[in-house]
PDB file of C-alpha atoms in Angstrom:
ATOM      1  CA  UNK A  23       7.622  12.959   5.142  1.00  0.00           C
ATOM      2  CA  UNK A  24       4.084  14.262   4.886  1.00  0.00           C
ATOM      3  CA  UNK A  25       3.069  15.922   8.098  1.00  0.00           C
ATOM      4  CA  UNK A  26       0.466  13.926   9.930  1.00  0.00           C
ATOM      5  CA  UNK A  27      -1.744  16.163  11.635  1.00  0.00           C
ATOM      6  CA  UNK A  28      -1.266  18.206   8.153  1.00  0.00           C
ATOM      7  CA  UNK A  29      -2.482  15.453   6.296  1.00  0.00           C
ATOM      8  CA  UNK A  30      -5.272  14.639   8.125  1.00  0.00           C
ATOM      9  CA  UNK A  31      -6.418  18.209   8.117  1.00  0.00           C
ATOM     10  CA  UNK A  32      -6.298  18.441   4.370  1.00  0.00           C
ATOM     11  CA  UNK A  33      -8.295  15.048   4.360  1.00  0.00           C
ATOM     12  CA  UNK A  34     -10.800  15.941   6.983  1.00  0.00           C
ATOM     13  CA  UNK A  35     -11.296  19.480   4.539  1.00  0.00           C
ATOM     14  CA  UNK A  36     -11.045  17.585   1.199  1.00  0.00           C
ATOM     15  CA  UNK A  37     -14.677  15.207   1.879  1.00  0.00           C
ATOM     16  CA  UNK A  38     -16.750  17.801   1.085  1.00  0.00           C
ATOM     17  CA  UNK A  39     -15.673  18.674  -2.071  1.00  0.00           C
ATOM     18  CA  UNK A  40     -17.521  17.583  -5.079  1.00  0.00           C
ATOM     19  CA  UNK A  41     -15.485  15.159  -7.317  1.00  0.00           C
ATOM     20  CA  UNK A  42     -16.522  12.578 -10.291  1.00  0.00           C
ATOM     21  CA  UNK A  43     -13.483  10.050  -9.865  1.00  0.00           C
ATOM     22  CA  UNK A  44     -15.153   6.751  -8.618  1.00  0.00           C
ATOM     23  CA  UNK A  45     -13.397   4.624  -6.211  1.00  0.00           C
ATOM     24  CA  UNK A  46     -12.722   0.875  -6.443  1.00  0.00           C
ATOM     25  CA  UNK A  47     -12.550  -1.080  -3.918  1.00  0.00           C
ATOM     26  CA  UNK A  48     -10.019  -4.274  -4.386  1.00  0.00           C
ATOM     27  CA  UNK A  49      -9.360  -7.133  -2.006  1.00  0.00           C
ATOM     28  CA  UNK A  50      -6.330  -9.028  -1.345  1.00  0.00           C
ATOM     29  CA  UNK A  51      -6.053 -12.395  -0.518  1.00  0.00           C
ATOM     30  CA  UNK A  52      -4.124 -15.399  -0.330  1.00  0.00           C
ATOM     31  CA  UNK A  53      -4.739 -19.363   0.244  1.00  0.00           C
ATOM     32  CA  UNK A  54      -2.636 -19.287   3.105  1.00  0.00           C
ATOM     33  CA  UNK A  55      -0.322 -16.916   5.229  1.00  0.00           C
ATOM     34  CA  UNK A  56       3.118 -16.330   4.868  1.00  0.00           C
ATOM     35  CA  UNK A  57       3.358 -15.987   1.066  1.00  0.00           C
ATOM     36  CA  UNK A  58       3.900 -12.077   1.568  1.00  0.00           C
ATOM     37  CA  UNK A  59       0.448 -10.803   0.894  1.00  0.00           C
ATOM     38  CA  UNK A  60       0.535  -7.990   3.210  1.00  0.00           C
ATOM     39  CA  UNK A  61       3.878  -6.418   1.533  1.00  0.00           C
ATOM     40  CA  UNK A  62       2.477  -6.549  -1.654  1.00  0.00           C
ATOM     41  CA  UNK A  63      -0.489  -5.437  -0.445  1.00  0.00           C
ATOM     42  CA  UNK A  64       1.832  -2.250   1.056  1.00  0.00           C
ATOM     43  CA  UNK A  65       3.920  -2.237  -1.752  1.00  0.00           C
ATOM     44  CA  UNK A  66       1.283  -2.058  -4.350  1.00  0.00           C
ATOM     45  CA  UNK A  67      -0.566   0.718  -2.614  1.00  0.00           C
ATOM     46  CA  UNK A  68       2.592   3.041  -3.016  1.00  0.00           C
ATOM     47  CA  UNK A  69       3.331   1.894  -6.439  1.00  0.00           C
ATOM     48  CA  UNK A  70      -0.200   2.691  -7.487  1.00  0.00           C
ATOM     49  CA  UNK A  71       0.163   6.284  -4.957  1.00  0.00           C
ATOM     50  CA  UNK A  72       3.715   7.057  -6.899  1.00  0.00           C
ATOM     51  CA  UNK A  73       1.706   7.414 -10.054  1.00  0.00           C
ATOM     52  CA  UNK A  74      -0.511  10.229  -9.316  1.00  0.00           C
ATOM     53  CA  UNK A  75      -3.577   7.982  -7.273  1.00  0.00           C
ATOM     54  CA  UNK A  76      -5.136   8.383  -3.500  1.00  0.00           C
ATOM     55  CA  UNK A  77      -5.330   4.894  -2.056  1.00  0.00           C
ATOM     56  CA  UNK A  78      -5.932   3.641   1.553  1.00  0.00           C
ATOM     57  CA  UNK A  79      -5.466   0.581   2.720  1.00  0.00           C
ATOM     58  CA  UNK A  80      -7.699  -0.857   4.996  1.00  0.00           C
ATOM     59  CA  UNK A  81      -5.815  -3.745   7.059  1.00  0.00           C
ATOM     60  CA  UNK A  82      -8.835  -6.140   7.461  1.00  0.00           C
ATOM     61  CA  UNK A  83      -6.768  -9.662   8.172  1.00  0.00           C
ATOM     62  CA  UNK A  84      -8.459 -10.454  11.791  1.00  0.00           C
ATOM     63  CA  UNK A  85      -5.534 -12.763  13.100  1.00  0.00           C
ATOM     64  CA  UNK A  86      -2.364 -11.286  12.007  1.00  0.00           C
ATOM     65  CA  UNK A  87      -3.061  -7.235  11.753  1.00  0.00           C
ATOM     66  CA  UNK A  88       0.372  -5.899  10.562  1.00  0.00           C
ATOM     67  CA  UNK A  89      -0.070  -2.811   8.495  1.00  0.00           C
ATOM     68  CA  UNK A  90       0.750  -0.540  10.665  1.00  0.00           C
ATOM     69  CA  UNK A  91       3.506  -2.708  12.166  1.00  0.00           C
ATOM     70  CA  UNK A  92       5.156  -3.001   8.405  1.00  0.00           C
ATOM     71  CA  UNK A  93       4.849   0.875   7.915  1.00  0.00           C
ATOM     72  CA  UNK A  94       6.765   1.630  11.077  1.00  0.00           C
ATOM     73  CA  UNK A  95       3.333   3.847  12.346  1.00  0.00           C
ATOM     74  CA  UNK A  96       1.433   2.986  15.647  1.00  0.00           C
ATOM     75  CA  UNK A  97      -1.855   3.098  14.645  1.00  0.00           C
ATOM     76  CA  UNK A  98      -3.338   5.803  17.516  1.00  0.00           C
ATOM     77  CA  UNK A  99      -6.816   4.891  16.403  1.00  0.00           C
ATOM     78  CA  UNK A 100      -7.752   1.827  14.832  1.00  0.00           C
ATOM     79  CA  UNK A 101     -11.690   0.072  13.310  1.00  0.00           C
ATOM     80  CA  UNK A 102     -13.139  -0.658  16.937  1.00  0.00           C
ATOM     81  CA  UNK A 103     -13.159   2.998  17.696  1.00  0.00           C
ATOM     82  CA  UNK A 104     -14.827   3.743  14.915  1.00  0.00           C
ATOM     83  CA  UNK A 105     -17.333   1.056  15.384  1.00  0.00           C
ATOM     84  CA  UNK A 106     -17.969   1.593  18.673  1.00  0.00           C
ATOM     85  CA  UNK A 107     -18.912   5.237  17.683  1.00  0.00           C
ATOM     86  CA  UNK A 108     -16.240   7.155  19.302  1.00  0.00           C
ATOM     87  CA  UNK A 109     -14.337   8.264  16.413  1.00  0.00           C
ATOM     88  CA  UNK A 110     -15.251   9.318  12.524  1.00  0.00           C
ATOM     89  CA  UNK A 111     -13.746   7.327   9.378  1.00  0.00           C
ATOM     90  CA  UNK A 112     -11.842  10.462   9.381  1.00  0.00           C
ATOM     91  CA  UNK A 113     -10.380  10.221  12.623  1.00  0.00           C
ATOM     92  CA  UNK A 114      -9.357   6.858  12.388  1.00  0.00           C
ATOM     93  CA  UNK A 115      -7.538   6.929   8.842  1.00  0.00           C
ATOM     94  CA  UNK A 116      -3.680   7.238  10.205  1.00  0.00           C
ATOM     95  CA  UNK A 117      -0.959   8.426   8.145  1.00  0.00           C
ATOM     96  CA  UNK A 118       2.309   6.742   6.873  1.00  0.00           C
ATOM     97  CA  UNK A 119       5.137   7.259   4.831  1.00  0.00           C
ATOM     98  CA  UNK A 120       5.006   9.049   1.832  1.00  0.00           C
ATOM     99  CA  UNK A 121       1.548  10.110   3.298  1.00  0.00           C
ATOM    100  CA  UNK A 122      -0.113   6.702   2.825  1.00  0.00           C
ATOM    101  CA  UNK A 123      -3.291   6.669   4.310  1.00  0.00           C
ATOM    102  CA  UNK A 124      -4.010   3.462   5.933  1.00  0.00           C
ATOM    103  CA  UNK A 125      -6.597   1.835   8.765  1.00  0.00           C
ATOM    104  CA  UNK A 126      -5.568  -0.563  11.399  1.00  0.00           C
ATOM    105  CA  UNK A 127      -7.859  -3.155  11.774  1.00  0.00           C
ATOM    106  CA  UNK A 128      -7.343  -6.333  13.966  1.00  0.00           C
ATOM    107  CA  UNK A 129      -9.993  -7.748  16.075  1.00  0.00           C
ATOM    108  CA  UNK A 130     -12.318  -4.960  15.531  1.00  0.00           C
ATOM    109  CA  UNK A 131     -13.282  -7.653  12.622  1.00  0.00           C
ATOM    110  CA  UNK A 132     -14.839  -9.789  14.729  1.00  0.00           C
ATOM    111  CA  UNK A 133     -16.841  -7.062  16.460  1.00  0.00           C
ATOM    112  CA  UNK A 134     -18.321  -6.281  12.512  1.00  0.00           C
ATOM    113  CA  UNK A 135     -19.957  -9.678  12.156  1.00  0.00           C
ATOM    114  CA  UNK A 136     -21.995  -8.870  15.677  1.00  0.00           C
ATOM    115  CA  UNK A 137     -22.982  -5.252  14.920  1.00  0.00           C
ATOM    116  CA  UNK A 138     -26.461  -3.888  15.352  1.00  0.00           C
ATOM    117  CA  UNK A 139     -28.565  -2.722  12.337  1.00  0.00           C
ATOM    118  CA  UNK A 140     -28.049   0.839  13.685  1.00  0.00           C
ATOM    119  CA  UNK A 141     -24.041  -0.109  14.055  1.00  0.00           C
ATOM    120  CA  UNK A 142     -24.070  -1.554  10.752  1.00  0.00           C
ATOM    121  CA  UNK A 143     -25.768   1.836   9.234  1.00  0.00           C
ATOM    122  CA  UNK A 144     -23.453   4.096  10.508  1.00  0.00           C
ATOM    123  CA  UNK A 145     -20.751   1.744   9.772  1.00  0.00           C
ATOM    124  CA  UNK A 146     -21.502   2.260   6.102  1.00  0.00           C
ATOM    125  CA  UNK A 147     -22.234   5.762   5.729  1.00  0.00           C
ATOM    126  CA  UNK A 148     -18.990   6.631   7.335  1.00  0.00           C
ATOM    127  CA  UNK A 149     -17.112   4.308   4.871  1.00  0.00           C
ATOM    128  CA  UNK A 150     -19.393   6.039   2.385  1.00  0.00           C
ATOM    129  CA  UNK A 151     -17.498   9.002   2.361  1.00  0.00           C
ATOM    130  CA  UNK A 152     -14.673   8.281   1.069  1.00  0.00           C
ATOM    131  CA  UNK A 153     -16.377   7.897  -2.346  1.00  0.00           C
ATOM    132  CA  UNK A 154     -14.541  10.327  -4.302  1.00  0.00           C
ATOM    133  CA  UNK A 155     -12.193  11.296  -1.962  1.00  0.00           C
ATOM    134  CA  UNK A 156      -9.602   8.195  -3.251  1.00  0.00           C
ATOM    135  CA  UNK A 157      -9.151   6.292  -6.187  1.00  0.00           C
ATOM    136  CA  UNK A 158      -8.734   2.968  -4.399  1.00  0.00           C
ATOM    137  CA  UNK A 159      -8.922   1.219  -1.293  1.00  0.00           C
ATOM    138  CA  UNK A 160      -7.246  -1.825  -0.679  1.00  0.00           C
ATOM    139  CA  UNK A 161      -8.458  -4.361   1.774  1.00  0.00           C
ATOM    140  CA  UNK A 162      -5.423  -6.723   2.940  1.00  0.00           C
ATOM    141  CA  UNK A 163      -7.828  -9.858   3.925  1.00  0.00           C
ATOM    142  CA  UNK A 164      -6.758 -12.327   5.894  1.00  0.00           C
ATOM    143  CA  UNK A 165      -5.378 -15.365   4.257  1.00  0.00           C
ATOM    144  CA  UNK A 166      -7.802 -18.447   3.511  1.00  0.00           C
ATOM    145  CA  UNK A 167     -11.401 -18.579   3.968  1.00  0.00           C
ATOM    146  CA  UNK A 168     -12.865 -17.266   7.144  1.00  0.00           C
ATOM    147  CA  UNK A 169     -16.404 -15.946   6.902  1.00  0.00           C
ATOM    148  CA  UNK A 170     -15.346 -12.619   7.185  1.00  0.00           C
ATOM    149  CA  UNK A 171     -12.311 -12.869   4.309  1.00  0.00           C
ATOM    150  CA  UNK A 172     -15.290 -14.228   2.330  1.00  0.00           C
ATOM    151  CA  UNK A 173     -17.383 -11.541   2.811  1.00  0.00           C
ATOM    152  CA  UNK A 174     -14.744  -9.173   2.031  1.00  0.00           C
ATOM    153  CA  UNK A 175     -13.943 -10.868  -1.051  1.00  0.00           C
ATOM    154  CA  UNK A 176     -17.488 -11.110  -2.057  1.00  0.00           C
ATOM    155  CA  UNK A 177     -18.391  -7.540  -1.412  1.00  0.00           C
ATOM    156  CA  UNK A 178     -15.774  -6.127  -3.739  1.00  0.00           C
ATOM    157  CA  UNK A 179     -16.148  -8.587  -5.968  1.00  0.00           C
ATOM    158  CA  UNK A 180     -12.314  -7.744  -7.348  1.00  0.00           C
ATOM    159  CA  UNK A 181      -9.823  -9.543  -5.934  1.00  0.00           C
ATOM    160  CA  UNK A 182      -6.150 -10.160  -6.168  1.00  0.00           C
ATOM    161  CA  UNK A 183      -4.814 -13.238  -5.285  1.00  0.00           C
ATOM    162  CA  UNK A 184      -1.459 -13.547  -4.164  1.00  0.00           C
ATOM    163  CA  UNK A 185       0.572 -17.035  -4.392  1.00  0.00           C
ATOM    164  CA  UNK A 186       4.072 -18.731  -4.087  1.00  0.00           C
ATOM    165  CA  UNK A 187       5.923 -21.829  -6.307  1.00  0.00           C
ATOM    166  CA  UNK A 188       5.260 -23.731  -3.510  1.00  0.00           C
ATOM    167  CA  UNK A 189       3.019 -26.912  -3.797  1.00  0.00           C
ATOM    168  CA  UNK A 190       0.822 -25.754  -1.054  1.00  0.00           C
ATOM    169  CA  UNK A 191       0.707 -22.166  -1.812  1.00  0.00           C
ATOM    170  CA  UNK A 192      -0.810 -23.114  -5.326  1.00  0.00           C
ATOM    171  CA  UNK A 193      -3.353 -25.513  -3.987  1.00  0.00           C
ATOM    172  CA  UNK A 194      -4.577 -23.487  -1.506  1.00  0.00           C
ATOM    173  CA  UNK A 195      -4.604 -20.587  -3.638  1.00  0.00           C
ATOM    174  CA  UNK A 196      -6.678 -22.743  -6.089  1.00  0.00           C
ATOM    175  CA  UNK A 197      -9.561 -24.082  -3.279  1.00  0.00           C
ATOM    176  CA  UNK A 198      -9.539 -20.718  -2.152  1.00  0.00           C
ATOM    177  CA  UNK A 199     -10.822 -19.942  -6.150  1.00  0.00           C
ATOM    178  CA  UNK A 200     -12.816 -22.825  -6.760  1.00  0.00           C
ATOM    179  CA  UNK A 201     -14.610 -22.112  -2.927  1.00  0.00           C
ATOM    180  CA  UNK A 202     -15.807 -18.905  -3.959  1.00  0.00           C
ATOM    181  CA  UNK A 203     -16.811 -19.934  -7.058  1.00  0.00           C
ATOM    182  CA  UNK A 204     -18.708 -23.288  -6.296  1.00  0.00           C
ATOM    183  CA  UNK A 205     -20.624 -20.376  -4.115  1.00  0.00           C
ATOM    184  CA  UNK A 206     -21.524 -18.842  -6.994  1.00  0.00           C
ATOM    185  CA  UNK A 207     -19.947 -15.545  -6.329  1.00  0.00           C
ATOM    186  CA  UNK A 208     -19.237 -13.704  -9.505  1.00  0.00           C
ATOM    187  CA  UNK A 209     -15.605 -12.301  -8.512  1.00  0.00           C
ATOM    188  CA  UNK A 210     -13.119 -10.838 -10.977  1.00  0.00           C
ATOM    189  CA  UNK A 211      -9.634 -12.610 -10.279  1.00  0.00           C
ATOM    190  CA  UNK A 212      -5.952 -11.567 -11.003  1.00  0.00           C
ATOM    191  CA  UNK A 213      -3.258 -13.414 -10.202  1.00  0.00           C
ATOM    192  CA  UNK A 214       0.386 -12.247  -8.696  1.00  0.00           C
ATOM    193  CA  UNK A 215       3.034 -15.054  -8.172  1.00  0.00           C
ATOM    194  CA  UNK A 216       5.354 -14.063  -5.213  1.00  0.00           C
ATOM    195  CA  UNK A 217       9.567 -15.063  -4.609  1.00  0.00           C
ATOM    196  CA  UNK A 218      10.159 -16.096  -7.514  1.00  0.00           C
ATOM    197  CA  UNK A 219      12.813 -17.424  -8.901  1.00  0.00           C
ATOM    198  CA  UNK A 220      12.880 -16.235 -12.276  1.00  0.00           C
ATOM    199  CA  UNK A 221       9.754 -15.399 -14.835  1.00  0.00           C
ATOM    200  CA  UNK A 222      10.047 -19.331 -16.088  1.00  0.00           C
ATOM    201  CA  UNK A 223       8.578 -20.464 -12.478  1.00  0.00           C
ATOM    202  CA  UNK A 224       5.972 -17.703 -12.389  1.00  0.00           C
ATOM    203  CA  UNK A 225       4.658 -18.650 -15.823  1.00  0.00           C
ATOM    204  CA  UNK A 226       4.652 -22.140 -14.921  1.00  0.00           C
ATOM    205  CA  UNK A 227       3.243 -21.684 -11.239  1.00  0.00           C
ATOM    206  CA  UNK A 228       0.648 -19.081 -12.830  1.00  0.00           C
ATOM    207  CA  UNK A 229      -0.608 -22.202 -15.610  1.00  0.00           C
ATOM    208  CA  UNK A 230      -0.654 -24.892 -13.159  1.00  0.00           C
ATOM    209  CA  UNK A 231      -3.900 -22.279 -11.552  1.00  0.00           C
ATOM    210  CA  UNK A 232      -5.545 -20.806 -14.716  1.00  0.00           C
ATOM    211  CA  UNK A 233      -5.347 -24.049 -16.520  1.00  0.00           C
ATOM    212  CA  UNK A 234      -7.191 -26.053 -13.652  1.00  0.00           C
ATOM    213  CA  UNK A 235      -9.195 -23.431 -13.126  1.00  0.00           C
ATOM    214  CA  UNK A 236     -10.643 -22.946 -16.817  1.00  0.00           C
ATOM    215  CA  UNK A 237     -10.810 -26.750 -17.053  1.00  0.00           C
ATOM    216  CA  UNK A 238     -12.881 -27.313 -14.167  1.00  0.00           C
ATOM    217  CA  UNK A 239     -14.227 -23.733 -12.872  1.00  0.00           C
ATOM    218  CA  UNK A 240     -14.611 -22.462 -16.417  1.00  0.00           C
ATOM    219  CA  UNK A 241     -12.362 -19.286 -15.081  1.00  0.00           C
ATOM    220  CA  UNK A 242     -10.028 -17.046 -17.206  1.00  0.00           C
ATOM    221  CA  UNK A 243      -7.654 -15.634 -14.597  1.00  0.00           C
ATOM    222  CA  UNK A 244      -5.419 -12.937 -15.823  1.00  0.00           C
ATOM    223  CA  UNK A 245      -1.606 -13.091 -14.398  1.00  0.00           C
ATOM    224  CA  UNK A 246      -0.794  -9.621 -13.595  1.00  0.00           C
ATOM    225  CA  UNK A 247       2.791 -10.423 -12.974  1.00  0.00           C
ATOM    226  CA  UNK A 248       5.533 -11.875 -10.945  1.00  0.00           C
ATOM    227  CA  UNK A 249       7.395 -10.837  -8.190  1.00  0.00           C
ATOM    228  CA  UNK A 250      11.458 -12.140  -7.822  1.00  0.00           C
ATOM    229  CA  UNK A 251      12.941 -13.915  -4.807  1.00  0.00           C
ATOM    230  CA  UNK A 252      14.366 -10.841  -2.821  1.00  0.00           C
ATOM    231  CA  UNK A 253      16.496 -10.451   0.270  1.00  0.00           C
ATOM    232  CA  UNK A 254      15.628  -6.934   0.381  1.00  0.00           C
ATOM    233  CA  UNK A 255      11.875  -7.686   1.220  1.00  0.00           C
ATOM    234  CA  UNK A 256      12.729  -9.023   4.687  1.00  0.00           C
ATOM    235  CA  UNK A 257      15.489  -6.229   5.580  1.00  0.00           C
ATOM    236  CA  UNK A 258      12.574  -3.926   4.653  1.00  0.00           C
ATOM    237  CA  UNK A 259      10.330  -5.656   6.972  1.00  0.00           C
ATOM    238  CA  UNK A 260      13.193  -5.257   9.767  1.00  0.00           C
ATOM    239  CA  UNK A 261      13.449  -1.920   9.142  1.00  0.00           C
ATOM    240  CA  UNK A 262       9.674  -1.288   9.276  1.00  0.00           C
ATOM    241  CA  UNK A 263       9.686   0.749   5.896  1.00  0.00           C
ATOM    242  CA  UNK A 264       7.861   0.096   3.257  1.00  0.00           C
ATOM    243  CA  UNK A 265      10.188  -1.640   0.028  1.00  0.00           C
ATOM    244  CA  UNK A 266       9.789   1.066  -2.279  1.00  0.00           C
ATOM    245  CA  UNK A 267      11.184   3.387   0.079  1.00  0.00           C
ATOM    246  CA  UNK A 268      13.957   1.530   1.676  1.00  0.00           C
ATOM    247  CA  UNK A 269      14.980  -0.441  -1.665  1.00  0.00           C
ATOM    248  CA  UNK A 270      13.714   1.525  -4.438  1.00  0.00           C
ATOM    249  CA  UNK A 271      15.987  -0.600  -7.149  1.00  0.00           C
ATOM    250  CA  UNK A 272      15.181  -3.686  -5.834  1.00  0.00           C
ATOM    251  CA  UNK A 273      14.310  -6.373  -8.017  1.00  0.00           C
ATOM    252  CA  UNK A 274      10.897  -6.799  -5.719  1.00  0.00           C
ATOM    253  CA  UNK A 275      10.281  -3.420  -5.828  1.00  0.00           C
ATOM    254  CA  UNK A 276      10.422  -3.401  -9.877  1.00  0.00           C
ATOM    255  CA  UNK A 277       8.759  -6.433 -10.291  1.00  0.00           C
ATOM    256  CA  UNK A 278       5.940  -4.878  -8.504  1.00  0.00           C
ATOM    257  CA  UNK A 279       6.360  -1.615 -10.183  1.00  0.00           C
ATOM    258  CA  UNK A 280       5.439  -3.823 -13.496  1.00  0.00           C
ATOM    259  CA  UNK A 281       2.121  -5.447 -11.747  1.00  0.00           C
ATOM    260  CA  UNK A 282       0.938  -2.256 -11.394  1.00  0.00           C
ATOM    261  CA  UNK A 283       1.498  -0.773 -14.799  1.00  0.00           C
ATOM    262  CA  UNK A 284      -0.324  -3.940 -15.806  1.00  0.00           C
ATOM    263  CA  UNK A 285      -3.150  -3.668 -13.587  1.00  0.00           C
ATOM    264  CA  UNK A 286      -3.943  -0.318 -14.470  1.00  0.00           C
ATOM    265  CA  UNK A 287      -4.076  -1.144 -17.876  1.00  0.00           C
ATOM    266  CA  UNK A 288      -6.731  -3.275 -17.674  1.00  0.00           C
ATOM    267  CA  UNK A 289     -10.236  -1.685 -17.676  1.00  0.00           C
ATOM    268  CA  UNK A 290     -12.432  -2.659 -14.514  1.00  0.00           C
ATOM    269  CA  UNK A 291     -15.567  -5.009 -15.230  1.00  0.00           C
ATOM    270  CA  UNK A 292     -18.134  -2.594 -16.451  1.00  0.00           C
ATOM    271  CA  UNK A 293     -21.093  -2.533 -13.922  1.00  0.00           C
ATOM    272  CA  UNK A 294     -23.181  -0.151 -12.102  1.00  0.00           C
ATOM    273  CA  UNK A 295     -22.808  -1.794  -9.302  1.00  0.00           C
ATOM    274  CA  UNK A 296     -19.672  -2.146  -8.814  1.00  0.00           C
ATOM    275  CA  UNK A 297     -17.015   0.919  -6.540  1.00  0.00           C
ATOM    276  CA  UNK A 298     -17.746   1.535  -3.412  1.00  0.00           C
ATOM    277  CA  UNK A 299     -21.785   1.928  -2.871  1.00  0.00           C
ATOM    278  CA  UNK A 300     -21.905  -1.323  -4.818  1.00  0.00           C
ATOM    279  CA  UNK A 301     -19.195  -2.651  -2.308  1.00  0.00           C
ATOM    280  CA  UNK A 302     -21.414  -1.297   0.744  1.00  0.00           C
ATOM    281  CA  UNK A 303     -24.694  -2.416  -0.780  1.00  0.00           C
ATOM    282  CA  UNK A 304     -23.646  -6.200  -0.931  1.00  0.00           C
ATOM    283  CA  UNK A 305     -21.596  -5.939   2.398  1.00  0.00           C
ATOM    284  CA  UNK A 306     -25.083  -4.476   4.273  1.00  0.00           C
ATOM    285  CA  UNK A 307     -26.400  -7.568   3.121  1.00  0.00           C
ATOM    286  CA  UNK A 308     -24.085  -9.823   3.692  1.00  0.00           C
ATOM    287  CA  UNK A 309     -23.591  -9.047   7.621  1.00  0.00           C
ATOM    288  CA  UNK A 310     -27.391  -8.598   7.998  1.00  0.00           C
TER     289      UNK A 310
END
């Protein structure tokens, strides 16, 4: 395991080099909890890290924080400190396994929706460094539609949504969709079905969405894959280890090996706007 203080040094040293990569922001989400959104959220940040790209994820689900909790890493510093001015972005990025860089978040959320103009400034420009400095950062929202989750969502404008076969898991996924739509937020969705049981009941649970949704939204959601029914997932969870490291050949762990490959081989939305100083542009003005 990566060194902590090691890897913060080499992070701390790394912002002021000059670099072209751009970094996307992406937002995770679900219609309600417990449908595993944070593991895959965890899970897909290694995945994407094991093939060659810098990611952080930044845990930004108010009511049930868990990150750090899943990764087996006490967060030492977390979001309030850094909105409260008494640490950098820099000190408050911790360090997991496999050198994942991740931020705790919890209720330092609600303390971002009461922040100062001058708070909300220097909130930005220190989240404005880390353009260039990774290729993604994921933020793990929390699950339905809170004002902040929307904001989130809206911000990044790219947005993963993470369901189950279960009745209620699919209809909440889909409000959660037609919501943000009806809003008139132009967000790019993808799709990930969770525990299933085999690719027949992600296929069918993925077309019972994206055929409602291009009836009555007029929305083409891609399906970037399904995940199986694993028992591994929750021994992972008791362990506190992420399931690429404790189960490597899991069926979980491959099924979100293949999401990823997918993902990545789709080309982003083309638009200036969009990566992060898009991201912080539209968040500025949506907390004003």
């Amino acid at each position: 395991m990566i060194d902590q203080a090691q890897a913060l040094r080499h992070l701390v040293h790394s912002k002021d080099l000059s670099t072209a990569r751009t970094t996307r922001v992406i937002t995770v989400t679900s219609g309600k909890g417990g449908v595993g959104k944070s593991n895959f959220s965890l899970n897909f940040a290694m995945a994407l890290q094991n093939r060659g790209y810098s990611v952080l994820v930044f845990d930004a689900d108010i009511s049930f924080a868990n990150i750090d909790v899943l990764l087996g890493t006490p967060a030492k510093y977390n979001l309030i400190h850094l909105l409260k001015g008494e640490k950098t972005i820099w000190e408050i990025i911790q360090i997991g396994p496999s050198g994942l860089q991740f931020i705790a978040g919890g209720s330092g959320f609600q303390d971002l929706v009461r922040l100062s103009d001058q708070e909300l400034e220097y909130f930005s420009e220190q989240i404005g460094k880390l353009h260039g400095h990774v290729d993604f950062i994921l933020f793990d929202t929390g699950a339905g539609l809170s004002k902040e989750t929307v904001r989130f969502i809206t911000a990044a404008e790219e947005t993963i949504v993470v369901t189950t076969p279960e009745p209620t898991s699919i209809t909440d996924a889909y409000a959660l969709i037609k919501m943000l739509k009806t809003m008139g937020h132009d967000i790019s969705f993808r799709l990930v079905v969770n525990r299933v049981t085999d690719d027949r009941e992600g296929v069918q649970t993925a077309d019972n969405i994206r055929q409602v949704a291009s009836k009555y939204l007029g929305l083409e959601i891609p399906v970037l894959g399904f995940i199986p029914d694993d028992a591994n997932v929750s021994k992972a969870v008791k362990r506190q280890t992420p399931l690429s490291i404790a189960f490597p050949d899991s069926q979980a762990t491959k099924g979100i090996d293949s999401i990823t490959a997918r993902f990545l081989m789709e080309e982003p939305k083309s638009s200036s706007a969009r990566g992060l100083p898009g991201f912080l542009q539209r968040m500025k003005r949506l907390w004003s």
